[in-house]
Amino acid sequence: MQRTKIAQLFADVDAFGGKEITVAGWVRSVRDMKNFGFVTLNDGSCFRDLQVVMSRETLENYDEIAAQNVSAALICKGTLKLTPEAQQPFELTAESISVEGISAPDYPLQKKRATVEFLRTQQHLRPRTNLFRAVFRIRSVAAASIHSFFQDRGFVYVNTPIITASDCEGAGEMFRVTALDMEDVPRVSEKAAAESGGELHAGEVDWSRDFFGKPASLTVSGQLNAENFAMAFGDVYTFGPTFRAENSNTKRHAAEFWMVEPEIAFADLEDDMNLAEDMLKHVINEVMDRCPDELAMLNKFVDKGLIERLTHVATSDFARVTYTEAVSILEDAVAKGHTFEYPVSWGIDLQTEHERFLTEEHFKRPTFVTDYPVEIKAFYMRLNDDGKTVAAADCLVPGIGEIIGGSQREERLDVLERRIAELGMDPAQYKYYCDLRRYGSCRHAGFGLGFERLVMYLTGVQNIRDVIPHPRTVGNAEF
Amino acid sequence: MQRTKIAQLFADVDAFGGKEITVAGWVRSVRDMKNFGFVTLNDGSCFRDLQVVMSRETLENYDEIAAQNVSAALICKGTLKLTPEAQQPFELTAESISVEGISAPDYPLQKKRATVEFLRTQQHLRPRTNLFRAVFRIRSVAAASIHSFFQDRGFVYVNTPIITASDCEGAGEMFRVTALDMEDVPRVSEKAAAESGGELHAGEVDWSRDFFGKPASLTVSGQLNAENFAMAFGDVYTFGPTFRAENSNTKRHAAEFWMVEPEIAFADLEDDMNLAEDMLKHVINEVMDRCPDELAMLNKFVDKGLIERLTHVATSDFARVTYTEAVSILEDAVAKGHTFEYPVSWGIDLQTEHERFLTEEHFKRPTFVTDYPVEIKAFYMRLNDDGKTVAAADCLVPGIGEIIGGSQREERLDVLERRIAELGMDPAQYKYYCDLRRYGSCRHAGFGLGFERLVMYLTGVQNIRDVIPHPRTVGNAEF
């Protein structure tokens, strides 16, 4: 079938005006005026619809078409008529319309204003609504712009593993991956335990019989693997799914989400922040450029300040403040009468309310908070000369809070090994990681961007369940 | 640090000739000629190295630099001297060199020719070798070119879920994902079993207490989810990890691998094949364009026919043959004395030896085999009018065999429901999938590309373990 997409019409109307074309798509609405009627058709190629004008005189099957329900699939042949004086710049005068697939009368999304909660039960159909057509196209454009940003700068894309046998971070929050029969988990025998010299205990799970010969989990981050590749390619990035088995039922947490993790060699924390800021601005500009109709709809119905905020962020410098300065700002605010639920003092982990105060009320723009106390940050972050703080930088954005967590990595073998020992971690687990510091170590840095948080920021959507095609949260793995 | 990348030098030598620059990278070799010496430096920005010339007269720390091991990290400041008459078009005359990080004398990759088997035990270091620098840059460029191919054509990128609770295909080969304590798996109580009305049995695993409230697995394909989005956006694609818990230890199978799965609405099998062919050619052209040095090395040391084969494929039309015709071709070959391990007759599933005969010996180019017997293909493939075959198309390529499996999908609700019943599948599991046929069904098609197989094809590398950053296979989940 030789067909023209609606996006092509809007992109180059002059090429199609007066021409005979075939358009295939789904019915958004049908208005029957007895001897003529209008079908609003969308084919998914762009946010906008095409108005199809049909007349009883021309169409043998006029009544059949006039009786179609929302979401029926039609193939419309006709002439594109330019209508510069009308609201739509053109319409299709139908010569023939055939029904490709009817939409049964019980189509669940008949009503114009279904709640997002109801639509979460209709995840296979919700991409057909305006809200989700906007959200998921923006998600796609944002993902593509992340790839183009890094590729254009010579970064190598690395697919770090999803299944991991290392328990590096927060093992308690990791999903187990297994091919063992859960109904009948194999156990270590008395004999095997005796022969293992104390390493195995009789009755515990016999992981040697699992697929990988040891316990395996779903990754929480590709960073440590990405560092392997940064020490060869200089600049690399990952972009893939990560997982948390966290039992938290909030608007901002999902069990499965995508992360972007660049890692750059011969670079310090400032290079890292510059990269993060450039990347965010690039993505915002690409989305504003490629999705104006989607943003206009979201700005009208979801978040009235959306376009203004994105424009502002794309054109202004991000604020940069040390953790120590940030705590002073928060303490000043408290002294002036501002109340926080969680008390503020040097050494605390900043809570969302603190982060939002800093970025929304104090700086009124995206803000990097740097140089956090060593106690509240990960072992791999580079110790500052003060011995109390590490070269970390979190990026906070208005409306969301933390969207990026980054750091310069500890490149000094002795300092890294000391940190691993201090924290009681198993040095054997980090042998490979430390090898990177033995053989041509260099200053390097990186960050992690929670992709869904970025999409929430770009769309104004408040619940992470509404920016993921089929979200996985506590108790939910439908579709 | 203001530094220049080696890729920039090769891209625009005129901009840097005679200028003072700083280059940071890792030592590939050091040659000490007593009063002067040469350091070959690579910074990962491109395949080529930079030659750094140093003299005892200029460098205070000449002896320190001359003593550096392979893979030490150096920062070299100097003037870029154009040497049009020499093999390298330029070299850096060093004014100063500082050691960013030494490489300890026990660096495991000292020897020039380590085996790939040994390098699999050094996955954190192997990207520093020529072979893996070539493979992983090509992998990155191929991935980026897949995104650009689809994005430029208006496809929407959909992140279909990794964790799935549907047992759609090959449940036996799926990895279980769980947050249950494997040492002490909760069991359904007698009471709960009695109250469940026969649905639960006392003593079996109590999945209601798992994270998602039911059994969950790692996805084997995003196709069914992608169809949800194709019925809204028309053209969509996925590109993400998929999993098989298959206990097969071959060169072509990994437990974790990436798949590309486009899905196109208002399209039939021919549109599908055209899309697959265009995509493969686009990727090959991009890799040949962006990775000439990498391909030259692979062509020299890994697969002498590589560049010729890629050039041939990029410029020739793919063969297209029905399964029935293919079987005749194979039977003819047998009649003429060709022997296959597996006998050939209409109805068999083609084995790799058959596929390779067709693509390597008979057609001598990539070949689509179409219209397979319904018995050996998946339930969702469209039944042809003959009632015996389905509108499937597998793409076979020389040296690899099957690289793409695609089909037109069954868009007729009654036919689909009949197939589901015939195969004894649970209709409740496919309610959402059938909904797509209730509400605006349309002819549509799609395919799955095994991304690692493509990278093997692009690089000539024979083992899938060598095209994955950190491969996961039976018994292996290191790093």
Coordinates of C-alpha atoms in Angstrom, one line a residue, chain A:
Chain A
M1 CA 0.0 0.0 0.0
Q2 CA 1.4 3.4 -1.1
R3 CA 0.4 5.7 1.7
T4 CA 1.3 9.1 2.9
K5 CA 1.8 9.8 6.6
I6 CA 0.1 12.8 8.2
A7 CA 3.5 14.0 9.5
Q8 CA 4.6 14.3 5.9
L9 CA 1.6 16.5 5.1
F10 CA 2.4 18.9 7.9
A11 CA 6.1 18.9 7.0
D12 CA 5.6 19.8 3.4
V13 CA 2.0 20.8 2.6
D14 CA 3.0 22.3 -0.8
A15 CA 4.2 18.9 -2.1
F16 CA 0.8 17.3 -1.4
G17 CA -1.8 20.1 -2.0
G18 CA -4.2 19.2 -4.8
K19 CA -2.7 15.7 -5.1
E20 CA -4.4 12.4 -4.7
I21 CA -3.1 10.5 -1.6
T22 CA -3.9 7.6 0.6
V23 CA -3.9 8.0 4.4
A24 CA -4.3 5.2 6.9
G25 CA -5.0 5.8 10.5
W26 CA -7.4 5.5 13.5
V27 CA -10.6 7.4 14.1
R28 CA -10.5 10.1 16.7
S29 CA -14.0 11.2 16.0
V30 CA -16.8 11.0 13.4
R31 CA -19.4 13.7 12.9
D32 CA -22.2 12.7 10.6
M33 CA -24.2 15.7 9.1
K34 CA -26.5 13.4 7.2
N35 CA -25.3 14.1 3.7
F36 CA -21.7 14.9 4.5
G37 CA -19.5 14.3 7.5
F38 CA -16.1 14.6 9.0
V39 CA -13.7 12.0 10.2
T40 CA -10.8 13.1 12.4
L41 CA -8.0 10.7 11.7
N42 CA -4.6 10.1 13.4
D43 CA -1.9 7.8 12.2
G44 CA 0.5 8.2 15.0
S45 CA 3.2 9.8 12.8
C46 CA 2.7 13.1 14.6
F47 CA 0.5 14.6 17.3
R48 CA -1.8 16.4 14.9
D49 CA -4.9 14.9 13.2
L50 CA -6.1 15.0 9.7
Q51 CA -9.6 16.1 8.9
V52 CA -11.2 13.9 6.3
V53 CA -14.4 15.3 4.6
M54 CA -16.8 12.7 3.2
S55 CA -20.0 13.0 1.3
R56 CA -22.9 10.6 0.8
E57 CA -22.8 11.4 -2.9
T58 CA -19.2 10.2 -3.3
L59 CA -19.0 7.3 -0.8
E60 CA -21.1 4.2 -1.5
N61 CA -20.4 3.1 2.1
Y62 CA -21.1 6.5 3.7
D63 CA -23.4 5.0 6.3
E64 CA -20.8 2.3 7.2
I65 CA -18.1 4.9 7.8
A66 CA -20.4 7.3 9.6
A67 CA -21.2 4.5 12.1
Q68 CA -17.6 3.8 13.0
N69 CA -16.5 4.0 16.6
V70 CA -13.6 5.8 18.1
S71 CA -10.3 4.0 17.2
A72 CA -11.5 2.2 14.2
A73 CA -8.8 1.8 11.6
L74 CA -9.6 3.3 8.2
I75 CA -7.9 3.7 4.9
C76 CA -8.8 7.0 3.2
K77 CA -8.1 7.9 -0.4
G78 CA -8.8 11.4 -1.6
T79 CA -7.5 14.7 -2.7
L80 CA -5.6 17.0 -0.3
K81 CA -7.4 20.4 -0.3
L82 CA -5.5 23.4 1.0
T83 CA -7.6 25.5 3.3
P84 CA -5.4 28.4 4.3
E85 CA -8.3 30.4 5.7
A86 CA -9.5 27.6 8.1
Q87 CA -8.1 26.5 11.4
Q88 CA -6.5 23.4 9.8
P89 CA -4.3 24.3 6.9
F90 CA -5.7 21.4 4.8
E91 CA -8.2 18.6 4.7
L92 CA -8.7 15.4 2.7
T93 CA -11.7 15.3 0.4
A94 CA -12.4 11.5 0.5
E95 CA -13.0 9.6 -2.7
S96 CA -13.1 6.3 -0.9
I97 CA -12.8 5.1 2.6
S98 CA -12.4 1.4 3.6
V99 CA -12.6 -0.1 7.0
E100 CA -9.3 -1.8 7.9
G101 CA -10.5 -2.8 11.4
I102 CA -13.6 -1.9 13.3
S103 CA -13.5 -0.7 16.9
A104 CA -16.0 -2.7 19.0
P105 CA -18.7 -0.6 20.8
D106 CA -17.2 -1.5 24.2
Y107 CA -14.0 0.3 23.4
P108 CA -12.8 1.3 26.9
L109 CA -11.6 4.8 26.1
Q110 CA -14.8 6.3 24.7
K111 CA -15.0 9.0 27.2
K112 CA -12.9 12.0 26.5
R113 CA -11.6 12.5 30.1
A114 CA -10.5 9.2 31.6
T115 CA -8.4 9.5 34.8
V116 CA -4.8 8.6 34.7
E117 CA -5.5 6.0 37.3
F118 CA -8.1 4.3 35.1
L119 CA -5.7 4.5 32.1
R120 CA -3.1 2.7 34.1
T121 CA -5.4 -0.3 33.9
Q122 CA -5.5 0.1 30.1
Q123 CA -1.8 0.3 29.4
H124 CA -2.2 -1.4 26.0
L125 CA -4.6 1.3 24.9
R126 CA -3.5 4.4 26.7
P127 CA -0.9 5.4 24.1
R128 CA -3.9 6.3 21.9
T129 CA -4.8 9.2 24.2
N130 CA -3.4 12.7 23.8
L131 CA -1.6 12.7 27.1
F132 CA 0.3 9.4 26.5
R133 CA 0.9 10.2 22.8
A134 CA 2.7 13.3 24.0
V135 CA 4.5 11.6 26.9
F136 CA 5.8 8.6 24.9
R137 CA 6.9 10.6 21.9
I138 CA 8.8 13.0 24.2
R139 CA 10.3 10.0 25.9
S140 CA 11.5 8.6 22.5
V141 CA 12.9 12.0 21.4
A142 CA 14.6 12.5 24.7
A143 CA 16.2 9.0 24.4
A144 CA 17.4 9.7 20.9
S145 CA 18.8 13.1 21.8
I146 CA 20.8 11.5 24.6
H147 CA 22.4 9.1 22.1
S148 CA 23.0 11.9 19.6
F149 CA 24.6 14.1 22.3
F150 CA 27.1 11.5 23.3
Q151 CA 27.7 10.0 19.9
D152 CA 28.4 13.5 18.4
R153 CA 31.0 14.0 21.1
G154 CA 32.8 10.7 20.3
F155 CA 31.5 8.8 23.3
V156 CA 31.4 5.0 23.0
Y157 CA 28.0 3.4 24.0
V158 CA 28.6 0.5 26.3
N159 CA 25.9 -2.1 27.1
T160 CA 26.9 -3.0 30.7
P161 CA 25.4 -6.2 32.0
I162 CA 21.9 -6.4 33.4
I163 CA 22.6 -9.7 35.3
T164 CA 25.3 -9.3 37.8
A165 CA 27.0 -11.6 40.3
S166 CA 28.6 -8.8 42.3
D167 CA 26.8 -7.5 45.3
C168 CA 28.4 -4.1 45.0
E169 CA 25.8 -1.8 46.3
G170 CA 22.7 -2.3 48.4
A171 CA 22.4 -6.0 48.0
G172 CA 19.2 -5.9 50.1
E173 CA 17.5 -3.9 47.4
M174 CA 18.5 -6.2 44.5
F175 CA 16.2 -8.6 42.7
R176 CA 17.5 -12.2 42.6
V177 CA 17.8 -13.8 39.1
T178 CA 17.6 -17.6 39.1
A179 CA 16.9 -20.6 37.0
L180 CA 16.6 -22.8 40.1
D181 CA 13.2 -24.5 40.7
M182 CA 11.8 -22.3 43.4
E183 CA 9.4 -25.1 44.5
D184 CA 12.3 -27.3 45.3
V185 CA 15.5 -25.3 45.9
P186 CA 18.6 -27.5 45.9
R187 CA 20.5 -27.5 49.2
V188 CA 24.1 -28.0 50.1
S189 CA 24.6 -31.6 51.3
E190 CA 26.3 -32.5 54.6
K191 CA 29.1 -34.1 52.5
A192 CA 29.6 -31.0 50.3
A193 CA 29.6 -28.8 53.3
A194 CA 32.3 -31.0 55.0
E195 CA 34.4 -31.0 51.9
S196 CA 34.2 -27.2 51.4
G197 CA 36.4 -26.4 54.4
G198 CA 33.8 -24.2 56.0
E199 CA 32.9 -22.2 53.0
L200 CA 29.5 -23.9 52.5
H201 CA 27.0 -24.9 55.2
A202 CA 24.8 -27.9 55.0
G203 CA 21.2 -27.0 54.2
E204 CA 21.8 -23.6 52.6
V205 CA 20.9 -22.9 49.0
D206 CA 23.3 -24.7 46.6
W207 CA 24.1 -21.9 44.3
S208 CA 26.6 -23.9 42.4
R209 CA 23.6 -25.6 40.7
D210 CA 22.1 -22.3 39.5
F211 CA 22.6 -21.1 35.9
F212 CA 25.6 -19.0 36.6
G213 CA 27.1 -21.3 39.3
K214 CA 26.6 -18.6 41.9
P215 CA 23.9 -16.1 43.1
A216 CA 23.0 -13.5 40.5
S217 CA 21.0 -10.3 40.7
L218 CA 19.6 -7.5 38.5
T219 CA 22.0 -4.6 38.3
V220 CA 21.5 -1.4 40.2
S221 CA 24.1 0.6 38.2
G222 CA 26.4 0.1 35.3
Q223 CA 29.0 2.5 36.6
L224 CA 31.8 0.2 37.8
N225 CA 31.6 -1.7 34.5
A226 CA 31.5 1.6 32.5
E227 CA 34.8 2.6 34.3
N228 CA 36.4 -0.5 32.7
F229 CA 35.6 1.0 29.3
A230 CA 36.4 4.6 30.1
M231 CA 40.0 3.5 30.9
A232 CA 40.2 2.3 27.3
F233 CA 38.0 4.7 25.3
G234 CA 38.2 7.8 27.4
D235 CA 34.6 8.8 27.1
V236 CA 31.8 6.3 27.3
Y237 CA 28.2 6.1 28.4
T238 CA 25.6 3.5 29.2
F239 CA 21.9 3.8 28.7
G240 CA 19.9 0.8 29.9
P241 CA 17.6 -0.6 32.5
T242 CA 18.4 -0.8 36.2
F243 CA 16.4 -2.2 39.0
R244 CA 15.6 -1.7 42.7
A245 CA 13.6 -4.1 44.8
E246 CA 12.7 -1.3 47.1
N247 CA 9.4 -1.6 48.8
S248 CA 8.5 2.0 48.4
N249 CA 5.2 3.0 46.8
T250 CA 5.8 6.6 45.8
K251 CA 5.2 8.7 42.7
R252 CA 8.9 8.9 42.0
H253 CA 10.0 5.2 42.4
A254 CA 9.8 2.3 40.1
A255 CA 11.3 -1.1 40.4
E256 CA 12.6 -1.0 36.8
F257 CA 13.8 2.2 35.3
W258 CA 16.4 3.4 32.7
M259 CA 19.6 5.1 33.6
V260 CA 22.2 7.1 31.6
E261 CA 25.7 6.8 33.0
P262 CA 28.5 8.6 31.2
E263 CA 32.1 8.1 32.4
I264 CA 34.9 10.4 31.3
A265 CA 38.6 10.0 31.7
F266 CA 41.1 12.7 32.4
A267 CA 38.3 14.8 33.8
D268 CA 37.4 16.2 37.2
L269 CA 34.2 17.2 38.9
E270 CA 33.9 20.5 37.0
D271 CA 34.2 18.7 33.7
D272 CA 31.5 16.3 35.0
M273 CA 29.1 19.2 35.9
N274 CA 29.7 20.9 32.6
L275 CA 28.9 17.7 30.8
A276 CA 25.7 17.1 32.8
E277 CA 24.6 20.7 32.2
D278 CA 25.3 20.6 28.5
M279 CA 23.5 17.2 28.2
L280 CA 20.3 18.4 29.9
K281 CA 20.2 21.6 27.8
H282 CA 20.7 19.6 24.6
V283 CA 17.9 17.2 25.5
I284 CA 15.6 20.1 26.4
N285 CA 16.4 21.9 23.1
E286 CA 15.8 18.8 21.1
V287 CA 12.5 18.1 22.7
M288 CA 11.4 21.7 22.3
D289 CA 12.5 21.6 18.7
R290 CA 10.9 18.3 17.7
C291 CA 7.8 18.1 19.9
P292 CA 6.2 21.6 19.9
D293 CA 2.7 20.2 19.6
E294 CA 3.1 17.7 22.4
L295 CA 4.6 20.4 24.7
A296 CA 1.8 22.8 23.9
M297 CA -0.8 20.2 24.9
L298 CA 1.1 19.4 28.1
N299 CA 1.5 23.1 28.9
K300 CA -2.2 23.6 28.5
F301 CA -3.6 20.6 30.3
V302 CA -0.9 19.2 32.6
D303 CA 1.5 21.9 33.8
K304 CA 0.9 25.5 32.9
G305 CA 4.5 26.6 33.5
L306 CA 6.1 23.8 31.5
I307 CA 7.3 25.6 28.4
E308 CA 8.4 28.7 30.4
R309 CA 10.4 26.5 32.7
L310 CA 12.1 24.5 30.0
T311 CA 13.0 27.6 28.1
H312 CA 14.4 29.2 31.2
V313 CA 16.5 26.1 32.0
A314 CA 17.8 25.8 28.5
T315 CA 19.1 29.3 28.5
S316 CA 20.4 29.9 32.0
D317 CA 23.5 28.8 33.8
F318 CA 22.9 26.2 36.5
A319 CA 23.7 27.3 40.0
R320 CA 26.6 25.6 41.8
V321 CA 27.0 25.5 45.5
T322 CA 28.9 23.4 48.0
Y323 CA 27.0 21.2 50.4
T324 CA 28.5 23.3 53.2
E325 CA 27.1 26.5 51.7
A326 CA 23.8 24.8 51.0
V327 CA 23.4 23.8 54.6
S328 CA 24.1 27.4 55.6
I329 CA 21.4 28.6 53.2
L330 CA 18.9 26.2 54.7
E331 CA 19.9 27.2 58.3
D332 CA 19.4 30.8 57.4
A333 CA 16.0 30.0 56.0
V334 CA 15.1 28.3 59.2
A335 CA 16.4 31.3 61.2
K336 CA 14.1 33.5 59.1
G337 CA 11.1 31.3 60.0
H338 CA 11.0 28.7 57.2
T339 CA 10.1 25.3 58.6
F340 CA 11.3 21.9 57.4
E341 CA 10.0 18.6 58.5
Y342 CA 13.6 17.2 58.9
P343 CA 16.0 19.3 60.9
V344 CA 19.0 20.8 59.1
S345 CA 22.6 20.5 60.2
W346 CA 26.0 19.8 58.6
G347 CA 26.3 16.1 58.0
I348 CA 22.6 15.3 57.2
D349 CA 21.6 13.7 53.9
L350 CA 19.5 16.4 52.2
Q351 CA 15.8 15.5 52.0
T352 CA 13.6 16.2 49.0
E353 CA 12.1 19.2 50.9
H354 CA 15.6 20.7 51.3
E355 CA 16.5 20.0 47.7
R356 CA 13.4 21.6 46.5
F357 CA 13.9 24.7 48.7
L358 CA 17.3 25.2 47.2
T359 CA 16.4 24.8 43.6
E360 CA 12.9 26.2 43.6
E361 CA 12.9 29.0 46.2
H362 CA 16.5 30.0 46.7
F363 CA 18.3 29.6 43.3
K364 CA 15.1 29.3 41.2
R365 CA 17.0 27.2 38.6
P366 CA 18.8 23.8 38.4
T367 CA 21.4 23.6 41.0
F368 CA 24.5 21.5 41.5
V369 CA 25.3 20.8 45.2
T370 CA 28.9 19.6 45.5
D371 CA 31.3 18.2 48.0
Y372 CA 29.1 16.2 50.3
P373 CA 30.3 14.7 53.7
V374 CA 32.2 11.5 53.0
E375 CA 29.9 9.5 55.4
I376 CA 26.7 9.9 53.3
K377 CA 28.3 9.1 49.9
A378 CA 29.5 6.0 48.1
F379 CA 32.9 4.5 48.6
Y380 CA 34.2 5.2 45.1
M381 CA 33.9 9.0 45.3
R382 CA 37.1 11.0 45.4
L383 CA 38.1 12.2 48.9
N384 CA 38.7 15.9 49.0
D385 CA 41.8 17.4 50.6
D386 CA 39.8 18.4 53.7
G387 CA 39.4 14.6 54.5
K388 CA 35.8 15.3 55.4
T389 CA 34.1 15.7 52.0
V390 CA 34.0 13.9 48.7
A391 CA 34.0 15.3 45.1
A392 CA 30.3 14.6 44.5
A393 CA 27.8 16.7 42.6
D394 CA 24.1 16.2 42.7
C395 CA 22.0 18.1 40.2
L396 CA 18.6 19.3 41.6
V397 CA 15.9 20.6 39.4
P398 CA 12.7 22.5 40.3
G399 CA 9.6 20.3 40.7
I400 CA 11.6 17.1 40.9
G401 CA 14.5 17.4 43.2
E402 CA 17.6 15.2 42.5
I403 CA 17.8 14.2 38.8
I404 CA 21.5 13.5 38.5
G405 CA 24.0 12.1 40.9
G406 CA 27.7 12.4 39.9
S407 CA 31.2 12.4 41.3
Q408 CA 34.8 12.4 40.5
R409 CA 36.0 8.9 41.2
E410 CA 38.8 8.0 43.6
E411 CA 41.7 7.3 41.3
R412 CA 44.3 6.8 44.0
L413 CA 44.7 3.1 44.8
D414 CA 45.8 3.5 48.4
V415 CA 43.0 5.9 49.2
L416 CA 40.4 3.6 47.5
E417 CA 41.7 0.5 49.3
R418 CA 41.6 2.3 52.6
R419 CA 38.0 3.3 52.0
I420 CA 37.0 -0.3 51.1
A421 CA 38.6 -1.6 54.3
E422 CA 37.1 1.2 56.5
L423 CA 33.6 0.3 55.2
G424 CA 34.2 -3.4 55.9
M425 CA 33.6 -4.3 52.2
D426 CA 35.2 -7.4 50.7
P427 CA 38.4 -6.4 48.9
A428 CA 38.2 -9.6 46.7
Q429 CA 34.9 -8.2 45.2
Y430 CA 36.7 -5.1 44.1
K431 CA 39.9 -6.6 42.7
Y432 CA 39.0 -5.7 39.1
Y433 CA 37.9 -2.2 40.1
C434 CA 41.2 -1.7 41.9
D435 CA 43.1 -3.0 38.9
L436 CA 42.0 0.1 37.0
R437 CA 44.0 2.0 39.6
R438 CA 47.0 -0.3 39.2
Y439 CA 47.4 -0.1 35.5
G440 CA 47.3 3.5 34.2
S441 CA 44.9 5.1 36.6
C442 CA 43.8 8.7 35.8
R443 CA 41.5 11.3 37.2
H444 CA 38.0 10.5 36.0
A445 CA 34.4 11.3 36.7
G446 CA 30.8 10.4 35.8
F447 CA 27.2 10.7 36.7
G448 CA 23.9 8.8 36.6
L449 CA 20.8 10.3 35.2
G450 CA 17.5 8.7 36.1
F451 CA 15.8 8.8 32.7
E452 CA 12.2 8.6 33.9
R453 CA 12.8 11.6 36.2
L454 CA 14.1 13.5 33.2
V455 CA 10.9 12.5 31.2
M456 CA 8.8 13.7 34.2
Y457 CA 10.7 17.0 34.1
L458 CA 10.2 17.3 30.4
T459 CA 6.5 16.6 30.4
G460 CA 5.3 18.0 33.8
V461 CA 3.8 14.5 34.5
Q462 CA 3.9 13.9 38.3
N463 CA 3.8 10.1 38.5
I464 CA 6.6 7.9 37.3
R465 CA 3.9 5.3 36.4
D466 CA 2.7 7.6 33.6
V467 CA 6.1 8.0 31.8
I468 CA 6.9 4.3 31.5
P469 CA 5.2 2.2 28.8
H470 CA 4.4 -0.7 31.2
P471 CA 5.6 0.4 34.8
R472 CA 6.8 -2.2 37.3
T473 CA 6.2 -1.2 40.9
V474 CA 5.4 -3.0 44.2
G475 CA 2.6 -5.4 43.3
N476 CA 2.4 -4.4 39.7
A477 CA 3.8 -6.2 36.7
E478 CA 0.8 -6.2 34.4
F479 CA 1.0 -6.3 30.6

